[in-house]
Amino acid sequence: MASCAFFGHRNYDYRPYEDNIREVVEILIDRGVTEFYNGYRGNFDQTCARIVSELREQHPQIKNIMVLSYPPTESFVMPNCFDRAVYLLKQSVPPKSAIVRTNKQLVMKVQYVVSGVVRGYGGAKIACDFAKTMLRSMINVVTYEEQFFYQPSNKKK
């Protein structure tokens, strides 16, 4: 069972890229991805969450999972587009570092990253840079740049 995370900017207009996002998610479903993780923190996350939710009608095997950066409170209400919510951090962290640490844990959990990063700064950029160092396959839905990283084989030639 393969999984995917979404990382993009909070304040950027992704409406022109909705078809790209939909196409990439469908490609990942064809590659066996069944779990889609999303922080639901901004424009990119909300767009991706909606698209995955819509695609569940044709692909009932997929799950749309909300990733929480802070422990849920009693007043927490999960948006209807998600199947469940998860909190990935195993220890308490300062609020200022919670999102960055959650993103790193999320990268460690998934095999694929769908990126909407267009700026050279910010939390989404940091998460995608970390994904590259962890050799995660990544697709940018804005530039359509696809990077596949493979672990080198230990076999000698």
Short mmCIF file of C-alpha atoms in Angstrom, two decimals:
data_model
loop_
_atom_site.label_atom_id
_atom_site.label_comp_id
_atom_site.label_asym_id
_atom_site.label_seq_id
_atom_site.Cartn_x
_atom_site.Cartn_y
_atom_site.Cartn_z
CA MET A 1 0.00 0.00 0.00
CA ALA A 2 1.61 3.24 -1.16
CA SER A 3 0.95 6.70 0.23
CA CYS A 4 1.33 10.33 -0.79
CA ALA A 5 1.65 13.72 0.91
CA PHE A 6 0.77 17.16 -0.44
CA PHE A 7 2.94 20.24 0.16
CA GLY A 8 2.15 23.67 -1.27
CA HIS A 9 1.78 27.31 -0.35
CA ARG A 10 -0.94 28.64 1.89
CA ASN A 11 -1.59 31.82 -0.11
CA TYR A 12 -1.26 31.01 -3.80
CA ASP A 13 -3.97 30.61 -6.42
CA TYR A 14 -3.95 26.95 -7.50
CA ARG A 15 -7.23 27.10 -9.44
CA PRO A 16 -5.39 27.15 -12.81
CA TYR A 17 -3.67 23.87 -11.80
CA GLU A 18 -6.69 21.88 -10.62
CA ASP A 19 -6.68 19.72 -13.77
CA ASN A 20 -2.97 19.02 -13.22
CA ILE A 21 -3.61 18.04 -9.60
CA ARG A 22 -6.47 15.74 -10.60
CA GLU A 23 -4.37 14.09 -13.31
CA VAL A 24 -1.42 13.54 -10.97
CA VAL A 25 -3.63 12.06 -8.25
CA GLU A 26 -5.18 9.69 -10.80
CA ILE A 27 -1.71 8.66 -12.00
CA LEU A 28 -0.72 7.93 -8.40
CA ILE A 29 -3.87 5.87 -7.86
CA ASP A 30 -2.90 3.85 -10.95
CA ARG A 31 0.54 3.35 -9.35
CA GLY A 32 -1.11 1.87 -6.26
CA VAL A 33 -1.36 4.86 -3.93
CA THR A 34 -4.30 4.41 -1.59
CA GLU A 35 -3.57 6.89 1.21
CA PHE A 36 -3.39 10.64 0.60
CA TYR A 37 -2.14 12.76 3.54
CA ASN A 38 -2.97 16.44 3.74
CA GLY A 39 -2.43 19.17 6.36
CA TYR A 40 -5.41 21.23 5.12
CA ARG A 41 -3.61 24.47 6.04
CA GLY A 42 -3.96 26.59 2.94
CA ASN A 43 -5.05 26.94 -0.67
CA PHE A 44 -2.99 24.04 -2.01
CA ASP A 45 -3.97 21.63 0.75
CA GLN A 46 -7.65 22.49 0.52
CA THR A 47 -7.67 22.15 -3.27
CA CYS A 48 -5.95 18.75 -3.09
CA ALA A 49 -8.23 17.53 -0.29
CA ARG A 50 -11.31 18.43 -2.32
CA ILE A 51 -9.99 16.69 -5.44
CA VAL A 52 -9.06 13.50 -3.57
CA SER A 53 -12.48 13.53 -1.92
CA GLU A 54 -14.18 13.84 -5.32
CA LEU A 55 -12.07 11.00 -6.75
CA ARG A 56 -13.15 8.63 -3.95
CA GLU A 57 -16.44 8.17 -5.81
CA GLN A 58 -14.60 6.48 -8.71
CA HIS A 59 -11.86 4.97 -6.51
CA PRO A 60 -13.43 3.79 -3.24
CA GLN A 61 -10.15 2.17 -2.15
CA ILE A 62 -8.44 5.55 -1.57
CA LYS A 63 -8.39 7.34 1.76
CA ASN A 64 -8.14 11.09 2.35
CA ILE A 65 -6.31 11.58 5.65
CA MET A 66 -5.96 14.88 7.51
CA VAL A 67 -2.62 15.40 9.23
CA LEU A 68 -2.74 17.37 12.46
CA SER A 69 0.29 19.40 13.55
CA TYR A 70 -1.10 19.88 17.05
CA PRO A 71 -2.85 17.37 19.31
CA PRO A 72 -6.60 17.48 18.68
CA THR A 73 -8.72 19.32 21.21
CA GLU A 74 -12.25 18.44 22.28
CA SER A 75 -13.57 21.14 19.95
CA PHE A 76 -11.79 19.68 16.89
CA VAL A 77 -14.16 19.01 14.00
CA MET A 78 -12.72 17.16 11.02
CA PRO A 79 -13.80 18.54 7.63
CA ASN A 80 -16.20 16.24 5.75
CA CYS A 81 -13.77 15.66 2.89
CA PHE A 82 -11.53 13.49 5.11
CA ASP A 83 -11.86 9.85 6.15
CA ARG A 84 -9.84 10.29 9.34
CA ALA A 85 -7.28 12.50 11.06
CA VAL A 86 -3.84 11.54 12.40
CA TYR A 87 -1.36 13.20 14.72
CA LEU A 88 2.14 11.99 13.80
CA LEU A 89 4.34 13.49 16.52
CA LYS A 90 5.20 11.17 19.38
CA GLN A 91 6.32 13.91 21.77
CA SER A 92 5.32 17.42 22.64
CA VAL A 93 7.07 20.11 20.60
CA PRO A 94 7.04 23.91 20.76
CA PRO A 95 4.15 25.30 18.69
CA LYS A 96 6.52 27.22 16.38
CA SER A 97 8.20 24.02 15.25
CA ALA A 98 5.14 21.74 15.18
CA ILE A 99 4.36 22.15 11.47
CA VAL A 100 7.97 21.66 10.32
CA ARG A 101 8.35 18.56 12.51
CA THR A 102 5.01 17.18 11.41
CA ASN A 103 5.98 17.68 7.76
CA LYS A 104 9.23 15.78 8.32
CA GLN A 105 7.37 12.90 9.96
CA LEU A 106 4.94 12.89 7.07
CA VAL A 107 7.76 12.72 4.51
CA MET A 108 9.16 9.73 6.41
CA LYS A 109 5.75 8.00 6.17
CA VAL A 110 5.03 8.36 2.44
CA GLN A 111 6.56 7.19 -0.83
CA TYR A 112 5.27 10.04 -3.01
CA VAL A 113 5.02 13.82 -2.64
CA VAL A 114 2.78 16.05 -4.73
CA SER A 115 4.20 19.55 -4.67
CA GLY A 116 2.72 22.91 -5.47
CA VAL A 117 5.90 24.75 -4.52
CA VAL A 118 6.64 27.79 -6.67
CA ARG A 119 8.58 29.91 -4.15
CA GLY A 120 12.09 29.39 -2.88
CA TYR A 121 11.08 29.75 0.78
CA GLY A 122 8.52 28.62 3.33
CA GLY A 123 7.41 25.45 5.05
CA ALA A 124 6.31 23.69 1.86
CA LYS A 125 9.72 24.33 0.28
CA ILE A 126 11.46 22.99 3.39
CA ALA A 127 9.28 19.86 3.33
CA CYS A 128 9.97 19.24 -0.38
CA ASP A 129 13.71 19.75 0.09
CA PHE A 130 13.60 17.20 2.92
CA ALA A 131 11.64 14.82 0.67
CA LYS A 132 14.43 15.04 -1.91
CA THR A 133 17.06 14.15 0.70
CA MET A 134 14.89 11.18 1.73
CA LEU A 135 14.68 10.08 -1.91
CA ARG A 136 10.91 10.43 -2.18
CA SER A 137 9.38 10.51 -5.63
CA MET A 138 7.96 13.96 -6.23
CA ILE A 139 5.70 15.58 -8.81
CA ASN A 140 5.25 19.34 -8.99
CA VAL A 141 1.79 20.12 -10.35
CA VAL A 142 2.73 23.69 -11.31
CA THR A 143 5.92 23.01 -13.26
CA TYR A 144 5.06 19.36 -14.05
CA GLU A 145 8.57 18.46 -12.98
CA GLU A 146 8.72 14.82 -11.93
CA GLN A 147 11.60 13.46 -9.91
CA PHE A 148 11.95 9.81 -9.13
CA PHE A 149 14.63 8.74 -6.75
CA TYR A 150 15.65 5.15 -6.31
CA GLN A 151 17.70 3.51 -3.63
CA PRO A 152 20.93 2.24 -5.18
CA SER A 153 21.22 -1.51 -5.43
CA ASN A 154 23.79 -3.23 -3.22
CA LYS A 155 24.55 -5.73 -5.96
CA LYS A 156 28.02 -5.56 -7.46
CA LYS A 157 28.45 -5.66 -11.19
#
